[in-house]
PDB file of C-alpha atoms and ligand atoms in Angstrom:
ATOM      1  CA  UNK A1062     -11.736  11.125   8.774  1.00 49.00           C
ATOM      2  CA  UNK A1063     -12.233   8.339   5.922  1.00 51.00           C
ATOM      3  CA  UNK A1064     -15.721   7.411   5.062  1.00 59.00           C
ATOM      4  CA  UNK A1065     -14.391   3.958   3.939  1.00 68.00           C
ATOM      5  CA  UNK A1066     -13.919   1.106   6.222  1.00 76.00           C
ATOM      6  CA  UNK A1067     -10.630   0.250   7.859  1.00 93.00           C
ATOM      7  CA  UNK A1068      -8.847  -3.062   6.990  1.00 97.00           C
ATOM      8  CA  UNK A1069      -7.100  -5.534   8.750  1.00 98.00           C
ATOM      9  CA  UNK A1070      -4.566  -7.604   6.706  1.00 98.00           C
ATOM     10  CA  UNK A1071      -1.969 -10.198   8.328  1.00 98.00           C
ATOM     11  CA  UNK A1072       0.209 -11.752   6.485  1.00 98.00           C
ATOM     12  CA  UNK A1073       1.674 -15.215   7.238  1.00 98.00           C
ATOM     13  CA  UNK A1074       4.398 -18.046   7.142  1.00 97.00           C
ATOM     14  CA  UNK A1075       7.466 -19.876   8.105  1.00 94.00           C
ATOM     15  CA  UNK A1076      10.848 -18.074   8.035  1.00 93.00           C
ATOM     16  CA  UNK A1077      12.068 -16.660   4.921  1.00 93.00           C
ATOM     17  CA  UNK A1078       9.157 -16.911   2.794  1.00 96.00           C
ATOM     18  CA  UNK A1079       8.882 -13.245   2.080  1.00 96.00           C
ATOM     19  CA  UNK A1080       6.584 -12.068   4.342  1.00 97.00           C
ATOM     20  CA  UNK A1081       8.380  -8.602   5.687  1.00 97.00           C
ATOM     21  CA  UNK A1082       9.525  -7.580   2.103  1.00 97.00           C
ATOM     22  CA  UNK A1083       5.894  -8.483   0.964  1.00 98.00           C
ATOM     23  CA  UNK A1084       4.269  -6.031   3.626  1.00 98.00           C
ATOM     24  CA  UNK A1085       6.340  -3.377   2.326  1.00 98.00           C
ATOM     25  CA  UNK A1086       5.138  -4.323  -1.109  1.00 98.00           C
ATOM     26  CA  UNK A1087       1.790  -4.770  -0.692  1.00 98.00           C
ATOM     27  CA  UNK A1088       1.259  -1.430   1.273  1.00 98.00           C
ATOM     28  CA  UNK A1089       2.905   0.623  -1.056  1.00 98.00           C
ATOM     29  CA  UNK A1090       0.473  -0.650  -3.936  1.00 98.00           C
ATOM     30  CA  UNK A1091      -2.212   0.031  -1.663  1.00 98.00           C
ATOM     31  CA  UNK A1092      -1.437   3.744  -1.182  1.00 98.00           C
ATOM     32  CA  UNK A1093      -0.799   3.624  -4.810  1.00 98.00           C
ATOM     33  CA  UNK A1094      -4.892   3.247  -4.980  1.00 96.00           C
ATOM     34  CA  UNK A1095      -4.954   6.190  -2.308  1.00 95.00           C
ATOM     35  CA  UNK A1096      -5.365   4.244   1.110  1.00 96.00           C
ATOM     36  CA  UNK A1097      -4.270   5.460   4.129  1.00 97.00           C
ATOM     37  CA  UNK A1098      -1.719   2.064   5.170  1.00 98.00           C
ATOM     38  CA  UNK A1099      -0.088   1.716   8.531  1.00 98.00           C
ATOM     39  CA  UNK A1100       2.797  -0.676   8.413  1.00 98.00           C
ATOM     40  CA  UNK A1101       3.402  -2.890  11.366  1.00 98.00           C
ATOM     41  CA  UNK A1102       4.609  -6.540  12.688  1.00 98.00           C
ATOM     42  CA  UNK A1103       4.562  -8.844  15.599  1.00 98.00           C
ATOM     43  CA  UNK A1104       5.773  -9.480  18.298  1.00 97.00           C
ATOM     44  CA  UNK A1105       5.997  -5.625  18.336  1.00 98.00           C
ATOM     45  CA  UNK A1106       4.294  -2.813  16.668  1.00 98.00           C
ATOM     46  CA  UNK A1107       3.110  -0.588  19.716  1.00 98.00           C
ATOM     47  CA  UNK A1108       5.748   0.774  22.145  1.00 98.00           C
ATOM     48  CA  UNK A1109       5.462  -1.685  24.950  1.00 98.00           C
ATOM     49  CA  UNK A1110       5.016  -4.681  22.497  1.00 98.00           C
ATOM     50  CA  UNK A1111       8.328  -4.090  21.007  1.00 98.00           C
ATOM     51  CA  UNK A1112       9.536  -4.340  24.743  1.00 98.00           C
ATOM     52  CA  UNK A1113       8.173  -7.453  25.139  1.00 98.00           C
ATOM     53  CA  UNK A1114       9.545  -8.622  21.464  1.00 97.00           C
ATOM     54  CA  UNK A1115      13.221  -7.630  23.222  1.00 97.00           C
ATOM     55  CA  UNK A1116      12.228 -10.244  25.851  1.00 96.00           C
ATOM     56  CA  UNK A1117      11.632 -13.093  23.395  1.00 95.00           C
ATOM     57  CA  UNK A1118      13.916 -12.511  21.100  1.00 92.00           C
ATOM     58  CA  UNK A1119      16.999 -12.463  23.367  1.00 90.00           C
ATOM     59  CA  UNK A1120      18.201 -14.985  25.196  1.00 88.00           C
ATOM     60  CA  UNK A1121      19.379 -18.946  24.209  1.00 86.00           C
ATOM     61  CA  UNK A1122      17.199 -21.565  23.347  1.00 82.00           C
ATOM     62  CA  UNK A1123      15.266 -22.597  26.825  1.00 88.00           C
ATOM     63  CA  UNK A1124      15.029 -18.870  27.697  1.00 93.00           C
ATOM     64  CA  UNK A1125      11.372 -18.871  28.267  1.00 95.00           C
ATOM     65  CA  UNK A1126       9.142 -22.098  29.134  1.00 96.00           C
ATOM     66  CA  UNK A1127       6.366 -22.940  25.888  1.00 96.00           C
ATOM     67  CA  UNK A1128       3.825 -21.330  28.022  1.00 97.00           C
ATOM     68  CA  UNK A1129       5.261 -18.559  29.593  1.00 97.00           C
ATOM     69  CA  UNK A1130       6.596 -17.834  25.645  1.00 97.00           C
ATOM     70  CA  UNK A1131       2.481 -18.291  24.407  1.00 98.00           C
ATOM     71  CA  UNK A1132       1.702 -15.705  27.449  1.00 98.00           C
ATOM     72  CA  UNK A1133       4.386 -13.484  26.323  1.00 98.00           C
ATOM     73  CA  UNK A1134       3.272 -13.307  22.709  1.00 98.00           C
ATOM     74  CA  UNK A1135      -0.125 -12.825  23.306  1.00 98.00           C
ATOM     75  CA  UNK A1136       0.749  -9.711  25.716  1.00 98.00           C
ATOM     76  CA  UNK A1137       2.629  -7.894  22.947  1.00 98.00           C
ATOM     77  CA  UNK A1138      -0.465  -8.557  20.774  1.00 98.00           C
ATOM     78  CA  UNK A1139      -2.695  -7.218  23.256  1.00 98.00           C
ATOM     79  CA  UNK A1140      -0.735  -3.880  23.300  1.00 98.00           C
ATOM     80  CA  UNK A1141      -0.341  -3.943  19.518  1.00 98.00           C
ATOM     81  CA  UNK A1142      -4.510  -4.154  19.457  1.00 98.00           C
ATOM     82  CA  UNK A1143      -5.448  -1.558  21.658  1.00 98.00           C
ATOM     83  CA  UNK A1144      -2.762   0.848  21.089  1.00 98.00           C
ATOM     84  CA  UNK A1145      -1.936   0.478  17.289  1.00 98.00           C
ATOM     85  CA  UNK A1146      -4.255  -1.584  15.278  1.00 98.00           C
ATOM     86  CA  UNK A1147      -7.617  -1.004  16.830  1.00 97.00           C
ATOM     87  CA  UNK A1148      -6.750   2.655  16.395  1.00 97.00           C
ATOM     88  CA  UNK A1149      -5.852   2.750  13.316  1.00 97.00           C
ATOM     89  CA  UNK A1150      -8.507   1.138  11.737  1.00 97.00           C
ATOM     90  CA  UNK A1151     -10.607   3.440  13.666  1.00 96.00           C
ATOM     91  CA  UNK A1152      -9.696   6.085  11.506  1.00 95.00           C
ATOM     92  CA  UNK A1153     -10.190   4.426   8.484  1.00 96.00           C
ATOM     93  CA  UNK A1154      -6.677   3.118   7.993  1.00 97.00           C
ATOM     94  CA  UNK A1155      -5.717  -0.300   6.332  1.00 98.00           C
ATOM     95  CA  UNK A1156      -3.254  -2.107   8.959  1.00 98.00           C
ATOM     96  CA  UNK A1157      -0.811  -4.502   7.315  1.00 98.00           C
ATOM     97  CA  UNK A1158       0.611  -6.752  10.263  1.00 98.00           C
ATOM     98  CA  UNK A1159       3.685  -8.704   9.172  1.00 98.00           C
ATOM     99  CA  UNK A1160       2.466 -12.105  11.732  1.00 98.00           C
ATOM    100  CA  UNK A1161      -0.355 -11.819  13.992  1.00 98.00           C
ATOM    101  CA  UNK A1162      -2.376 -14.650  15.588  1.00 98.00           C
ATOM    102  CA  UNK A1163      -1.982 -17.173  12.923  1.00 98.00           C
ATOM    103  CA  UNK A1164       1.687 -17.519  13.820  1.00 98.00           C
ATOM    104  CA  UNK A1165       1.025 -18.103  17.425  1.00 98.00           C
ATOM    105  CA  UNK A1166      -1.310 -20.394  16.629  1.00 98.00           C
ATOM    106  CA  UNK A1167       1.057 -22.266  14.542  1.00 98.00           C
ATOM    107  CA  UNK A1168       4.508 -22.127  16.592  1.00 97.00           C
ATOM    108  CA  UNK A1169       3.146 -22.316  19.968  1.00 97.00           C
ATOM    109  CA  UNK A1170      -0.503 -24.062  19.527  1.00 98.00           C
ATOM    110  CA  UNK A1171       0.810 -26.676  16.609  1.00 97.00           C
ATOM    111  CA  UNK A1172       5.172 -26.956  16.867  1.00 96.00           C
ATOM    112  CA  UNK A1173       5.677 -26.563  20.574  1.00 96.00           C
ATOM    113  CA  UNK A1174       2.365 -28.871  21.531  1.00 97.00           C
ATOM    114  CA  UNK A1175       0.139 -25.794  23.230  1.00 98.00           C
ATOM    115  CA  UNK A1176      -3.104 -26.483  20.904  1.00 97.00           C
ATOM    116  CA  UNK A1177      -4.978 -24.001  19.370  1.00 97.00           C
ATOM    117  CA  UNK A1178      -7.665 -23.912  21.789  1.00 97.00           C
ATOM    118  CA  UNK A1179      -5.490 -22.245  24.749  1.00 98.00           C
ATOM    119  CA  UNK A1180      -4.176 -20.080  21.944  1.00 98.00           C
ATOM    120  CA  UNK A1181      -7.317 -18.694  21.353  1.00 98.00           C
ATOM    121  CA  UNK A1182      -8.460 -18.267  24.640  1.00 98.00           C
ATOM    122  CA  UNK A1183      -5.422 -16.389  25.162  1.00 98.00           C
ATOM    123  CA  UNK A1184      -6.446 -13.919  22.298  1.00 98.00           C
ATOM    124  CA  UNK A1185      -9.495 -13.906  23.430  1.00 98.00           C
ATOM    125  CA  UNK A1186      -8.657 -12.246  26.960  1.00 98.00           C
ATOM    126  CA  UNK A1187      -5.616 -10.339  25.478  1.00 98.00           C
ATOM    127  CA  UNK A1188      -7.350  -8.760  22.360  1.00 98.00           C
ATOM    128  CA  UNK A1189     -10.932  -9.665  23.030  1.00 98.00           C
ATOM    129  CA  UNK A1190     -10.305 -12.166  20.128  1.00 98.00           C
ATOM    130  CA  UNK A1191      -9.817  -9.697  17.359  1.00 98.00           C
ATOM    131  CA  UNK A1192      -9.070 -11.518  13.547  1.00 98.00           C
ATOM    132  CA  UNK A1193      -8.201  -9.989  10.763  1.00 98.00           C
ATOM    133  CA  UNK A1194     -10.097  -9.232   8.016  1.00 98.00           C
ATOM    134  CA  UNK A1195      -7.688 -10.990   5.454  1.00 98.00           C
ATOM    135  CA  UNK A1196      -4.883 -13.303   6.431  1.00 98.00           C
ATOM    136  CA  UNK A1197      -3.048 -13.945   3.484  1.00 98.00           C
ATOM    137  CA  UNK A1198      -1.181 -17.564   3.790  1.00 98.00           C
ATOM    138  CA  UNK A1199       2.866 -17.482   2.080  1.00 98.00           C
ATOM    139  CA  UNK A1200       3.886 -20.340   1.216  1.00 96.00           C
ATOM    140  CA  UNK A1201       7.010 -22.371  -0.162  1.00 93.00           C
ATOM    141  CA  UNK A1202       9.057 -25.685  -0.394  1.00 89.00           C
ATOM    142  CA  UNK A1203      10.911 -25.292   3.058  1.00 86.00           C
ATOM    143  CA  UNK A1204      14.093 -25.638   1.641  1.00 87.00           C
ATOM    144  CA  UNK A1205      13.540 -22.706  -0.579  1.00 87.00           C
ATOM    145  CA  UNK A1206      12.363 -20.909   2.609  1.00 86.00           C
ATOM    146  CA  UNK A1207      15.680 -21.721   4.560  1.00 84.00           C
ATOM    147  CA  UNK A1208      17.655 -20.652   1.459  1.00 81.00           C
ATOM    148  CA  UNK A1209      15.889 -17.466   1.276  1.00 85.00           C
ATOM    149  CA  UNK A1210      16.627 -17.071   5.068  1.00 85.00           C
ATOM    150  CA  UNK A1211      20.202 -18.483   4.988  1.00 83.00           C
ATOM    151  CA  UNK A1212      21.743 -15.795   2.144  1.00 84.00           C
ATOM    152  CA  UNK A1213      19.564 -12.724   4.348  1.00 88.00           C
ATOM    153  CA  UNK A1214      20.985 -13.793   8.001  1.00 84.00           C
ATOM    154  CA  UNK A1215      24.715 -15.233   6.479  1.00 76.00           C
ATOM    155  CA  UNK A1216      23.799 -17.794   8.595  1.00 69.00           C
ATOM    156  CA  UNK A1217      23.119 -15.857  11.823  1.00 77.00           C
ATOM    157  CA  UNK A1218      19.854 -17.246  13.375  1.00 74.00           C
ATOM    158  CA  UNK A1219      17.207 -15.941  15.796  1.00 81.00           C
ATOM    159  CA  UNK A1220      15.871 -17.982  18.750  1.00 82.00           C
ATOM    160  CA  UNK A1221      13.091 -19.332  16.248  1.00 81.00           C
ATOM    161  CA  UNK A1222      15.178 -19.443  12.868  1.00 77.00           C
ATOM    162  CA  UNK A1223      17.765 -21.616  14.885  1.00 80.00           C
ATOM    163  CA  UNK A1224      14.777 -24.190  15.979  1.00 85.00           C
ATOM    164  CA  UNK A1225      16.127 -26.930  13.043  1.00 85.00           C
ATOM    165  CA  UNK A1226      14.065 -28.330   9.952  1.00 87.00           C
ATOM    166  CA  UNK A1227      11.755 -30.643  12.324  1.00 91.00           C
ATOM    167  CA  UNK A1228      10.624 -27.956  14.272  1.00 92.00           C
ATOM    168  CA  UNK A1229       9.733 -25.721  11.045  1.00 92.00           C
ATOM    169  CA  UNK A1230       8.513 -28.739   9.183  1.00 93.00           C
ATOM    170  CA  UNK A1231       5.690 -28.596  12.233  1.00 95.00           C
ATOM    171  CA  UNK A1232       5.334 -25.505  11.801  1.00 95.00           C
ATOM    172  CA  UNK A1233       4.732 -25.627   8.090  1.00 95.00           C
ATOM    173  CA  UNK A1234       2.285 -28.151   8.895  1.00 95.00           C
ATOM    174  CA  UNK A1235       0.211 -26.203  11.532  1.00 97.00           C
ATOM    175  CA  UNK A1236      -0.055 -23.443   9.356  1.00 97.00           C
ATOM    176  CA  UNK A1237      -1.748 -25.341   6.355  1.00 95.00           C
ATOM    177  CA  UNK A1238      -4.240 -27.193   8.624  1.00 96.00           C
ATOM    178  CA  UNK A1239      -5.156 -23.521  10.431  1.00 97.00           C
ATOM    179  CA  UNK A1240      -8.100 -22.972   7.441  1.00 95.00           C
ATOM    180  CA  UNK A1241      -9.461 -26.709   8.616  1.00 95.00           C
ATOM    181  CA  UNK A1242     -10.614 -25.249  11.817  1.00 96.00           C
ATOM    182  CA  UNK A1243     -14.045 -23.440  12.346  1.00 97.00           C
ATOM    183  CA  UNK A1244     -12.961 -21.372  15.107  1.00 96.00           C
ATOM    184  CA  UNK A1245     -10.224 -19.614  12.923  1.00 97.00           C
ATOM    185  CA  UNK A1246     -13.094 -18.388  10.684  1.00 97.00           C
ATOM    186  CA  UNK A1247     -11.257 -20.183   7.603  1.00 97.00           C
ATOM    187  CA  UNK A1248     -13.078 -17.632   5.197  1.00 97.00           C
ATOM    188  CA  UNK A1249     -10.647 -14.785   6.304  1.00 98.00           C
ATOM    189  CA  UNK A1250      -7.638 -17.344   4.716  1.00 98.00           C
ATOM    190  CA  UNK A1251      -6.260 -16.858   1.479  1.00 98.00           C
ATOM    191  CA  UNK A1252      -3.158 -18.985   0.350  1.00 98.00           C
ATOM    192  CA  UNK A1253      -0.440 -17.503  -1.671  1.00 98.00           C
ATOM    193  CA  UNK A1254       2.705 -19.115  -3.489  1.00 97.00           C
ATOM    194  CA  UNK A1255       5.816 -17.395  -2.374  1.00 97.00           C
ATOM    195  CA  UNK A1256       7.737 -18.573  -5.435  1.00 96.00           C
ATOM    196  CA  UNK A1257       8.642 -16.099  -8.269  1.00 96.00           C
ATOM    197  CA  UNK A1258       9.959 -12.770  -8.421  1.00 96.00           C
ATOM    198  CA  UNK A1259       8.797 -10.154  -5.671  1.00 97.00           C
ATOM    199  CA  UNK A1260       6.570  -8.373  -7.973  1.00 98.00           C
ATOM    200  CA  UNK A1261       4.684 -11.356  -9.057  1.00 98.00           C
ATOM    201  CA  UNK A1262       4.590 -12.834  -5.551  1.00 98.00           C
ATOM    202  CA  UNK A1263       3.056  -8.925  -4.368  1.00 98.00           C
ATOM    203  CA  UNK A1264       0.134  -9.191  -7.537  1.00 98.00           C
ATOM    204  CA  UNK A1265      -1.284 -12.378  -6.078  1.00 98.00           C
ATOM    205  CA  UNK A1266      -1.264 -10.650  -3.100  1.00 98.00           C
ATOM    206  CA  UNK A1267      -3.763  -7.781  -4.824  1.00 98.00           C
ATOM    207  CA  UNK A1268      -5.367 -10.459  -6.235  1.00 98.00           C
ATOM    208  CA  UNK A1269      -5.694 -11.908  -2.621  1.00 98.00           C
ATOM    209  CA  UNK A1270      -7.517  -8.812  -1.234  1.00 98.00           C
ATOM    210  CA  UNK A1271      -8.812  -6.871  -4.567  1.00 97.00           C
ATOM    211  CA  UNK A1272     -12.603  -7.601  -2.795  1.00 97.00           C
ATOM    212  CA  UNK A1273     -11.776  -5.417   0.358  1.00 96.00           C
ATOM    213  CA  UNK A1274     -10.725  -2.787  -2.258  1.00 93.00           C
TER     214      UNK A1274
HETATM  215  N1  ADP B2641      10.275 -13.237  -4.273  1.00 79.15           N
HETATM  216  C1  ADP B2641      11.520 -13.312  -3.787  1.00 79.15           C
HETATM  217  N2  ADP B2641      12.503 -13.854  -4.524  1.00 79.15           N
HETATM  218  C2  ADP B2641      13.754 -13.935  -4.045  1.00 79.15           C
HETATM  219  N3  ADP B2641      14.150 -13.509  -2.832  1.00 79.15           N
HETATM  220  C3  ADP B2641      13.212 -12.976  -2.042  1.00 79.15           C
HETATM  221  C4  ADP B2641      11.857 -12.849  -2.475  1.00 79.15           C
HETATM  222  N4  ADP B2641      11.141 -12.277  -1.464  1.00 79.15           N
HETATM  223  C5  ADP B2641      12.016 -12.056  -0.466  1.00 79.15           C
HETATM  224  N5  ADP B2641      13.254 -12.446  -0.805  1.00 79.15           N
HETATM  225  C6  ADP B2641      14.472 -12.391   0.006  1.00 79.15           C
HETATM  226  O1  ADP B2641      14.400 -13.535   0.865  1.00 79.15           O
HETATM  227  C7  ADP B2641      14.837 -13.186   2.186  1.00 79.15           C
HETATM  228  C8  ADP B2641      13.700 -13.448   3.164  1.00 79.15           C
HETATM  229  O2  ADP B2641      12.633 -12.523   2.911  1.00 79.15           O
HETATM  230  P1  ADP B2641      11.872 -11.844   4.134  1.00 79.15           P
HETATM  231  O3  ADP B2641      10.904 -10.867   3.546  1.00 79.15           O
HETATM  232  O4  ADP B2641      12.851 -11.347   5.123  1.00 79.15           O
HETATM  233  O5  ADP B2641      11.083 -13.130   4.697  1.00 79.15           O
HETATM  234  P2  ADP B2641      10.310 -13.331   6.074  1.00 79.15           P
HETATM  235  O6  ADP B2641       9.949 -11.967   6.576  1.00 79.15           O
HETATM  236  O7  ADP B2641       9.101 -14.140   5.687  1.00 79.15           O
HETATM  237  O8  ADP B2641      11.224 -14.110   6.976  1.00 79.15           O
HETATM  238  C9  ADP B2641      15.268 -11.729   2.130  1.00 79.15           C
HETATM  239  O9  ADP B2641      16.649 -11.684   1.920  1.00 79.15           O
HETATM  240  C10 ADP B2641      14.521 -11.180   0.920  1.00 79.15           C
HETATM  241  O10 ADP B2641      15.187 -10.114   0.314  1.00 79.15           O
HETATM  242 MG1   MG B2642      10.456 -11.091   8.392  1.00 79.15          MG
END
């Protein structure tokens, strides 16, 4: 059992802007400096959350309604709380989530029209409003983004990839003005250029959490 505090990290952003290669990044530095580091994403990371992430991902566009989709999402992250992260970080562990709230609060509360406030209260039944300790912000030109995302999927989108540059314009949008709101607790926020090489992009992620260290 660790004497030192367990960590929550989340990392954020639109499609493509590195956040799944960064996650890997970041927690292998971490365990460089001897931390225990559980890996994980949403919508998954706990057995019955990545059931539910089969249920949203699949499907054509108008598979799911806005709201049943903001219910959906904020079931999987219930699961992924109580099952993977709060455990975890009981331990001692730092837990490096690849999306978490943030994104919800952005695609469903700011794109698709839900508002943040039913977002929350959603996370607040789900996961008893759990926030992470450090939510680092990614961000890039969209267009970069897209490229990033185009050469990865040769072109072959998900249900939210194939959403079109309005949609993820709005989404771009919600995410910037998420550190303008009081109830998000904008101290936990930390905004990070995507743009450079992967190793440069991962040190001002260090950089972005060197005072949990
Ligand atoms: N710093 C970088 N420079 C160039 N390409 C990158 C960089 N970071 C990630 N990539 C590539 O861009 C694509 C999208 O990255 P990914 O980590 O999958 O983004 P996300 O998880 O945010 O959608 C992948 O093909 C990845 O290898
Ligand atoms: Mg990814």
């Amino acid at each position: 059992m660790s004497t030192r505090p367990g960590r929550f990290i989340s990392l954020e952003g639109g499609e493509g802007v590195g956040k799944s290669t960064q996650v890997r990044r970041l927690a292998e530095a971490l365990r460089a400096r001897g931390l225990d580091v559980e890996e994980t994403r949403e919508p998954g990371g706990s057995v019955g959350a990545e059931a539910i992430r089969n249920l949203l991902m699949q499907g054509g566009a108008g598979q799911w309604t806005t709201r049943t989709e903001a219910l959906l999402f904020a079931a999987a992250r219930a699961d992924h709380v109580a099952r993977r992260i709060r455990p975890a970080m009981a331990r001692g562990a730092w837990v490096i989530s690849d999306r978490f709230l943030d994104s919800s609060l952005a695609y469903q509360g700011g794109a698709d029209g839900l508002g943040q406030e039913a977002i929350r209260t959603l996370h607040a039944i789900g996961s008893e409003g759990l926030l992470p300790d450090r939510t680092l912000l990614l961000t890039m030109p969209l267009h970069e983004a897209s490229y990033r995302e185009w050469v990865r999927d040769a072109g072959e989108l998900d249900r939210f990839g194939a959403r079109g540059e309005a949609y993820h314009a709005r989404v771009g949008e919600a995410f910037a003005s998420l550190q303008a709101d009081p109830a998000n607790r904008p101290e936990r926020y930390r905004t990070v250029s995507a743009l450079g090489d992967v190793a440069t992009v991962t040190e001002r992620l260090m950089d972005a959490v060197a005072d949990l260290l």
